[in-house]
Short mmCIF file of C-alpha atoms and ligand atoms in Angstrom, two decimals:
data_model
loop_
_atom_site.label_atom_id
_atom_site.label_comp_id
_atom_site.label_asym_id
_atom_site.label_seq_id
_atom_site.Cartn_x
_atom_site.Cartn_y
_atom_site.Cartn_z
CA MET A 296 -9.47 29.53 -0.31
CA TRP A 297 -7.11 28.24 -2.94
CA THR A 298 -9.89 28.01 -6.14
CA LYS A 299 -9.44 27.17 -9.79
CA GLU A 300 -8.94 31.08 -10.28
CA ASN A 301 -5.49 30.62 -8.68
CA ILE A 302 -3.91 28.71 -11.28
CA PRO A 303 -0.89 29.73 -13.17
CA ASP A 304 -1.49 30.11 -17.23
CA GLN A 305 -0.75 26.27 -18.12
CA THR A 306 0.01 27.67 -21.28
CA GLY A 307 2.51 25.55 -23.53
CA LYS A 308 2.40 22.52 -21.07
CA THR A 309 2.20 19.14 -21.72
CA ILE A 310 -0.20 17.27 -18.85
CA ILE A 311 -1.75 14.05 -18.83
CA VAL A 312 -4.94 13.01 -16.73
CA THR A 313 -5.11 9.57 -16.20
CA GLY A 314 -9.11 8.41 -16.12
CA ALA A 315 -9.94 11.59 -17.14
CA ASN A 316 -13.88 11.30 -19.43
CA ILE A 317 -15.66 11.61 -16.00
CA GLY A 318 -15.40 12.17 -11.90
CA LEU A 319 -12.58 14.28 -10.58
CA GLY A 320 -10.28 13.37 -13.94
CA PHE A 321 -12.70 15.10 -16.33
CA GLU A 322 -13.30 18.15 -13.47
CA THR A 323 -9.44 18.69 -13.67
CA ALA A 324 -9.01 18.46 -17.21
CA LEU A 325 -11.21 21.19 -17.99
CA ALA A 326 -9.53 23.50 -15.32
CA LEU A 327 -5.80 22.68 -16.96
CA TYR A 328 -7.46 23.19 -20.13
CA GLN A 329 -9.67 26.44 -19.60
CA ALA A 330 -5.91 27.10 -18.18
CA GLY A 331 -4.11 27.04 -21.43
CA ALA A 332 -2.74 23.55 -20.89
CA HIS A 333 -2.48 20.76 -23.51
CA VAL A 334 -4.53 18.19 -21.66
CA VAL A 335 -3.97 14.64 -22.86
CA LEU A 336 -6.97 12.20 -21.71
CA ALA A 337 -5.30 9.15 -21.14
CA CYS A 338 -8.70 6.81 -20.69
CA ARG A 339 -9.67 3.00 -21.80
CA SER A 340 -12.32 3.99 -23.63
CA GLN A 341 -12.02 5.36 -26.98
CA GLU A 342 -15.79 6.20 -27.55
CA ASN A 343 -16.00 7.53 -23.37
CA ALA A 344 -12.64 9.95 -23.67
CA THR A 345 -13.91 11.10 -27.65
CA ALA A 346 -16.98 12.12 -25.79
CA ALA A 347 -15.56 13.80 -22.93
CA VAL A 348 -12.79 15.45 -25.49
CA ALA A 349 -16.77 17.00 -26.57
CA GLN A 350 -18.22 17.75 -23.36
CA LEU A 351 -14.89 19.81 -22.65
CA GLN A 352 -14.35 21.72 -25.54
CA ALA A 353 -18.33 23.08 -25.33
CA GLN A 354 -16.39 25.01 -22.50
CA GLN A 355 -13.86 26.34 -24.54
CA GLY A 356 -10.72 26.20 -22.92
CA THR A 357 -7.57 28.35 -24.76
CA GLY A 358 -5.70 24.61 -24.69
CA THR A 359 -5.64 21.90 -26.17
CA LEU A 360 -7.01 18.41 -26.18
CA GLU A 361 -5.92 14.75 -27.51
CA THR A 362 -6.99 11.40 -26.24
CA GLY A 363 -5.41 7.33 -25.62
CA MET A 364 -5.78 4.36 -25.01
CA LEU A 365 -4.36 3.50 -21.73
CA ASP A 366 -6.59 0.46 -18.96
CA LEU A 367 -4.39 0.88 -15.88
CA GLY A 368 -4.80 -2.89 -15.45
CA ASP A 369 -3.17 -4.74 -18.02
CA LEU A 370 0.41 -4.22 -17.98
CA ASP A 371 0.76 -4.49 -21.94
CA SER A 372 -1.60 -1.29 -22.49
CA VAL A 373 0.39 1.17 -20.06
CA LYS A 374 3.54 -0.50 -22.43
CA ALA A 375 1.68 0.70 -25.31
CA PHE A 376 0.53 4.02 -24.36
CA THR A 377 3.47 4.57 -22.97
CA ASN A 378 5.87 4.09 -26.20
CA LEU A 379 3.61 5.63 -28.31
CA PHE A 380 3.14 9.13 -25.99
CA LEU A 381 7.45 8.90 -26.01
CA GLN A 382 7.44 8.50 -29.88
CA GLN A 383 5.45 11.34 -30.32
CA ARG A 384 6.78 14.13 -27.59
CA LYS A 385 9.43 15.45 -26.54
CA GLN A 386 7.78 16.87 -23.11
CA LEU A 387 5.90 16.24 -20.03
CA HIS A 388 5.46 18.70 -17.25
CA VAL A 389 2.69 16.77 -15.18
CA LEU A 390 1.31 13.49 -15.00
CA ILE A 391 -1.71 13.00 -12.77
CA ASN A 392 -1.87 9.57 -12.03
CA ASN A 393 -6.56 10.09 -10.90
CA ALA A 394 -7.89 6.95 -12.30
CA GLY A 395 -9.17 4.90 -9.44
CA VAL A 396 -11.42 1.82 -9.24
CA ALA A 397 -12.97 1.09 -5.76
CA VAL A 398 -15.43 -2.21 -4.18
CA PRO A 399 -15.56 -3.83 -7.53
CA PRO A 400 -16.76 -6.76 -7.33
CA ALA A 401 -13.09 -9.63 -6.21
CA SER A 402 -11.57 -10.05 -9.98
CA LYS A 403 -7.83 -9.53 -11.24
CA THR A 404 -5.86 -7.17 -13.39
CA LYS A 405 -4.56 -9.12 -16.75
CA GLN A 406 -2.10 -10.30 -15.04
CA GLY A 407 -3.54 -11.35 -12.10
CA TYR A 408 -3.58 -8.55 -9.34
CA GLU A 409 -6.74 -7.85 -7.18
CA LEU A 410 -7.77 -5.29 -9.14
CA GLN A 411 -7.66 -2.02 -6.66
CA PHE A 412 -4.03 -2.78 -6.48
CA GLY A 413 -3.35 -3.69 -9.99
CA VAL A 414 -5.32 0.00 -11.16
CA ASN A 415 -4.53 2.76 -8.69
CA PHE A 416 -1.55 1.06 -7.35
CA LEU A 417 0.84 -0.79 -9.92
CA GLY A 418 -0.78 0.56 -12.71
CA HIS A 419 0.21 4.37 -12.20
CA PHE A 420 3.68 3.09 -11.00
CA ALA A 421 4.28 0.94 -13.98
CA LEU A 422 2.81 4.47 -16.10
CA THR A 423 5.12 6.80 -14.29
CA GLY A 424 8.13 4.98 -14.89
CA HIS A 425 8.12 4.36 -18.49
CA LEU A 426 7.49 8.54 -18.15
CA TYR A 427 10.28 9.08 -15.78
CA PRO A 428 12.51 10.19 -18.55
CA LEU A 429 10.75 12.16 -19.90
CA LEU A 430 10.01 14.17 -16.89
CA LYS A 431 13.26 13.91 -16.52
CA ALA A 432 14.03 16.05 -19.05
CA THR A 433 11.41 18.41 -18.52
CA SER A 434 11.75 21.90 -16.97
CA GLY A 435 9.54 22.05 -13.71
CA ALA A 436 8.02 18.24 -14.21
CA ARG A 437 5.46 17.06 -11.98
CA VAL A 438 3.43 14.28 -10.66
CA VAL A 439 0.56 14.06 -9.13
CA THR A 440 -0.88 10.77 -7.53
CA LEU A 441 -4.44 10.75 -5.67
CA SER A 442 -4.53 8.25 -2.22
CA SER A 443 -7.74 8.88 -0.53
CA MET A 444 -8.68 9.29 3.08
CA GLY A 445 -9.08 5.37 3.57
CA TYR A 446 -5.28 5.57 3.24
CA GLN A 447 -5.67 5.44 6.97
CA ARG A 448 -6.65 2.75 7.50
CA GLY A 449 -4.91 0.57 5.36
CA VAL A 450 -2.39 -2.19 5.70
CA ILE A 451 0.48 -3.40 2.61
CA ASP A 452 -0.61 -7.46 2.69
CA PHE A 453 1.86 -9.17 0.64
CA GLU A 454 1.00 -11.92 0.93
CA ASN A 455 -2.89 -11.56 -0.63
CA LEU A 456 -2.02 -9.07 -3.82
CA ARG A 457 -2.91 -11.67 -6.24
CA SER A 458 -6.45 -12.09 -3.42
CA GLU A 459 -4.16 -15.50 -2.40
CA LYS A 460 -5.90 -15.23 0.73
CA ASP A 461 -9.71 -13.92 0.41
CA TYR A 462 -10.83 -10.90 -0.77
CA ASP A 463 -12.59 -7.79 1.15
CA GLY A 464 -13.33 -5.14 -1.52
CA MET A 465 -12.72 -2.18 0.75
CA ARG A 466 -10.01 -3.66 2.82
CA GLU A 467 -7.97 -3.50 -0.97
CA TYR A 468 -9.43 -0.06 -2.02
CA SER A 469 -7.94 1.19 0.99
CA GLN A 470 -4.58 -0.63 0.86
CA SER A 471 -4.03 0.59 -2.57
CA LYS A 472 -5.28 3.94 -1.13
CA LEU A 473 -1.86 3.92 0.71
CA ALA A 474 -0.18 2.07 -2.27
CA ASP A 475 -0.77 5.24 -3.68
CA LEU A 476 0.29 7.77 -0.93
CA MET A 477 3.47 5.31 0.17
CA PHE A 478 4.29 5.23 -3.97
CA ALA A 479 3.71 9.62 -4.25
CA VAL A 480 6.38 9.95 -0.77
CA GLU A 481 9.20 6.94 -2.64
CA LEU A 482 9.51 8.65 -5.18
CA GLN A 483 9.97 12.29 -3.79
CA ARG A 484 13.21 10.38 -1.47
CA ARG A 485 14.19 8.64 -4.83
CA ILE A 486 14.44 11.48 -7.11
CA THR A 487 16.08 13.85 -4.17
CA ALA A 488 18.65 10.86 -3.50
CA ALA A 489 19.07 10.97 -7.44
CA GLY A 490 19.47 14.73 -7.44
CA ASP A 491 16.56 14.84 -10.20
CA LYS A 492 14.96 17.70 -10.05
CA VAL A 493 10.77 16.15 -10.65
CA LEU A 494 8.42 16.59 -7.74
CA SER A 495 5.89 14.14 -6.40
CA ILE A 496 3.46 15.54 -5.00
CA ALA A 497 0.58 13.52 -2.97
CA ALA A 498 -3.36 14.47 -3.68
CA GLN A 499 -6.61 13.87 -1.54
CA PRO A 500 -9.93 14.24 -3.03
CA GLY A 501 -12.09 14.02 -0.76
CA ALA A 502 -15.63 13.03 -0.23
CA ASN A 503 -17.05 13.81 -3.35
CA THR A 504 -20.13 12.97 -5.55
CA THR A 505 -19.14 10.38 -8.43
CA ALA A 506 -19.72 7.18 -10.33
CA LEU A 507 -16.73 5.62 -7.88
CA THR A 508 -19.57 4.31 -6.14
CA ARG A 509 -21.04 2.90 -9.14
CA HIS A 510 -20.12 -0.54 -7.00
CA MET A 511 -21.75 0.06 -3.72
CA THR A 512 -25.26 -0.13 -2.92
CA ALA A 513 -27.31 2.80 -3.09
CA GLU A 514 -27.76 2.40 0.86
CA ASP A 515 -23.85 2.27 1.26
CA VAL A 516 -23.71 5.86 0.09
CA ALA A 517 -26.79 6.86 1.77
CA THR A 518 -24.57 5.66 4.80
CA GLY A 519 -21.92 7.42 3.47
CA ILE A 520 -22.67 9.98 2.76
CA GLU A 521 -24.87 10.44 5.91
CA ARG A 522 -21.32 9.88 8.00
CA LEU A 523 -19.35 12.16 6.21
CA GLY A 524 -21.91 14.57 6.38
CA GLY A 525 -22.41 15.22 2.73
CA PHE A 526 -20.59 14.72 -0.17
CA MET A 527 -18.90 18.36 -2.82
CA GLU A 528 -19.24 18.65 -6.18
CA PRO A 529 -16.73 16.84 -7.74
CA TRP A 530 -15.35 20.00 -9.27
CA GLN A 531 -14.21 21.04 -5.43
CA GLY A 532 -12.48 17.91 -5.53
CA ALA A 533 -10.30 18.25 -8.31
CA LEU A 534 -9.06 21.49 -6.62
CA SER A 535 -6.73 19.06 -4.36
CA SER A 536 -4.68 17.67 -7.60
CA LEU A 537 -5.33 21.01 -9.21
CA TYR A 538 -3.22 21.94 -6.36
CA ALA A 539 -0.77 19.93 -6.52
CA ALA A 540 -0.28 19.77 -10.15
CA THR A 541 0.06 23.78 -10.44
CA SER A 542 0.51 25.56 -7.93
CA PRO A 543 3.75 27.04 -6.85
CA ASP A 544 3.46 26.56 -3.29
CA ALA A 545 3.50 23.11 -3.29
CA LEU A 546 5.45 20.98 -2.28
CA GLY A 547 6.90 17.29 -3.41
CA GLY A 548 6.14 14.48 -0.49
CA ASN A 549 4.01 16.51 0.55
CA LEU A 550 0.23 14.93 0.74
CA TYR A 551 -2.65 18.19 0.03
CA GLN A 552 -6.49 17.54 0.65
CA PRO A 553 -9.49 19.53 1.57
CA ASP A 554 -9.37 21.68 4.93
CA GLU A 555 -11.84 21.12 6.84
CA ASP A 556 -12.08 17.88 8.10
CA GLY A 557 -9.94 16.39 4.98
CA TYR A 558 -13.69 15.20 3.14
CA HIS A 559 -14.82 19.12 3.08
CA GLY A 560 -12.85 21.85 1.68
CA TYR A 561 -10.21 23.70 -0.10
CA PRO A 562 -6.65 22.56 -0.32
CA ALA A 563 -4.44 22.74 1.87
CA HIS A 564 -1.01 20.98 2.92
CA ALA A 565 -1.76 17.71 5.25
CA ALA A 566 0.04 15.69 7.80
CA ILE A 567 0.68 12.00 6.40
CA ASN A 568 -0.55 9.18 8.95
CA GLU A 569 2.41 7.61 10.27
CA ASN A 570 1.42 3.46 8.07
CA ALA A 571 2.52 6.09 4.86
CA LEU A 572 6.09 7.25 6.38
CA ASP A 573 7.02 2.86 7.31
CA GLU A 574 10.04 3.28 4.50
CA MET A 575 10.61 -0.56 5.34
CA VAL A 576 6.85 -0.98 3.71
CA ALA A 577 7.96 1.65 0.97
CA LYS A 578 10.56 -0.03 -0.24
CA LYS A 579 9.80 -3.42 0.32
CA LEU A 580 6.46 -2.17 -2.13
CA TRP A 581 8.29 -0.54 -4.32
CA GLU A 582 10.86 -2.92 -5.32
CA PHE A 583 8.13 -5.54 -5.36
CA ALA A 584 6.41 -3.56 -7.54
CA GLU A 585 9.41 -2.73 -10.24
CA GLY A 586 9.88 -6.76 -10.36
CA VAL A 587 5.75 -6.71 -11.49
CA THR A 588 6.49 -4.41 -13.72
CA GLY A 589 9.56 -4.73 -15.21
CA THR A 590 9.66 -0.48 -14.60
CA HIS A 591 12.96 1.29 -13.05
CA TYR A 592 13.57 4.01 -11.14
CA PRO A 593 16.20 6.19 -10.09
CA GLY A 594 17.24 3.93 -7.30
CA ARG A 595 18.85 5.60 -3.70
N1 NAP B 650 -14.97 10.52 -5.68
C1 NAP B 650 -14.56 10.54 -3.99
O1 NAP B 650 -14.75 10.71 -2.95
C2 NAP B 650 -13.05 10.28 -3.84
C3 NAP B 650 -12.40 9.86 -2.33
C4 NAP B 650 -11.22 9.79 -2.11
C5 NAP B 650 -11.09 9.42 -4.04
N2 NAP B 650 -11.10 9.13 -4.68
C6 NAP B 650 -9.68 8.47 -5.73
O2 NAP B 650 -10.21 9.55 -6.88
C7 NAP B 650 -9.49 9.03 -8.03
C8 NAP B 650 -11.01 9.83 -9.61
O3 NAP B 650 -11.46 9.23 -9.20
P1 NAP B 650 -13.61 9.48 -8.87
O4 NAP B 650 -14.16 9.72 -8.05
O5 NAP B 650 -13.63 10.38 -10.16
O6 NAP B 650 -13.89 7.92 -9.84
P2 NAP B 650 -14.66 7.76 -11.24
O7 NAP B 650 -15.51 9.53 -11.66
O8 NAP B 650 -15.60 6.07 -10.51
O9 NAP B 650 -13.62 7.97 -11.98
C9 NAP B 650 -12.38 6.74 -11.81
C10 NAP B 650 -12.22 6.97 -13.64
O10 NAP B 650 -11.18 6.00 -13.43
C11 NAP B 650 -10.75 5.22 -14.68
N3 NAP B 650 -10.25 3.63 -14.85
C12 NAP B 650 -11.27 3.04 -13.27
N4 NAP B 650 -10.41 1.71 -14.09
C13 NAP B 650 -9.87 2.04 -15.05
C14 NAP B 650 -8.10 1.51 -15.47
N5 NAP B 650 -8.53 -0.39 -15.63
N6 NAP B 650 -7.25 1.92 -16.63
C15 NAP B 650 -7.91 3.34 -16.78
N7 NAP B 650 -8.76 3.80 -16.23
C16 NAP B 650 -9.85 3.52 -15.52
C17 NAP B 650 -12.90 5.29 -15.14
O11 NAP B 650 -12.87 4.74 -16.01
P3 NAP B 650 -14.15 5.02 -17.34
O12 NAP B 650 -15.20 5.28 -17.06
O13 NAP B 650 -14.09 3.79 -18.45
O14 NAP B 650 -14.15 3.03 -16.25
C18 NAP B 650 -12.64 6.60 -14.85
O15 NAP B 650 -12.35 7.14 -16.10
C19 NAP B 650 -9.05 7.45 -7.69
O16 NAP B 650 -8.33 7.62 -7.51
C20 NAP B 650 -10.36 7.94 -7.03
O17 NAP B 650 -9.57 6.55 -5.67
C21 NAP B 650 -11.86 9.56 -4.95
#
């Protein structure tokens, strides 16, 4: 069983965690701070980020903490965050693409994309792309991107990314989490083809009690808990990200998730379903995202 006691010393490492003010991101930041890292909490609310820092400091980690303002639903905000970060920092050891939104009422990003596709995928695509030169320049750097079991039901509908046709919150969530997983795998393909050393790893946290259900009814949440056989506490779900971010055994292009049934347990390697390994769709998605975000990565 892999737990946070297995995290190697992170002293000297700079790690960005998006959406670190609550939930899985907070638990991820806490464990890394306790392991000695300099953790950057990249959040969309300064007030919430500052409150999270105070909560983390109360745990007396050996690392250091910093906040950064990042709204993944606005590509200008992503650019502003990365511009500042690139000015201030010479190294980035780990980027954890954790932030996410699930089944909100129909809504769009500032640039007009369906909110879940925009925040969960496009924003992180842009963030990673802008930071890639720094990751490449840092020995042993990793990008960890969070997916969900929901990816298995996902389909990328290129004709509906701005909700041109209709909106179905759960379908769009699955699409965004499939896009995240395809991104993690395709990024590793491109890194390998370019001869770079960065690792791109996917993590899936299982079923956890967090504010991700904020847009669901209490009845829907209760049904979900019953159907899945209970939810874990977020510290446990965060272990998948922590494993991907720190374990010497985690491999690029692979997915790590709770070992029992994907929803419960401790981090382990997981097979990736065919729908996330379709290279034609991955290439089309990549080119689409490069066009939208103006971000360019290593070629293939
Ligand atoms: N919980 C689960 O069981 C589960 C299962 C599968 C996958 N996941 C994935 O795990 C990740 C973390 O989710 P969680 O369960 O910890 O949910 P959470 O408690 O709701 O936390 C989500 C985080 O994302 C941030 N966020 C949302 N929209 C954002 C935006 N536009 N820009 C920047 N940050 C934004 C939130 O900030 P605010 O506090 O300001 O809203 C919050 O910090 C997500 O990627 C989710 O898809 C979770």
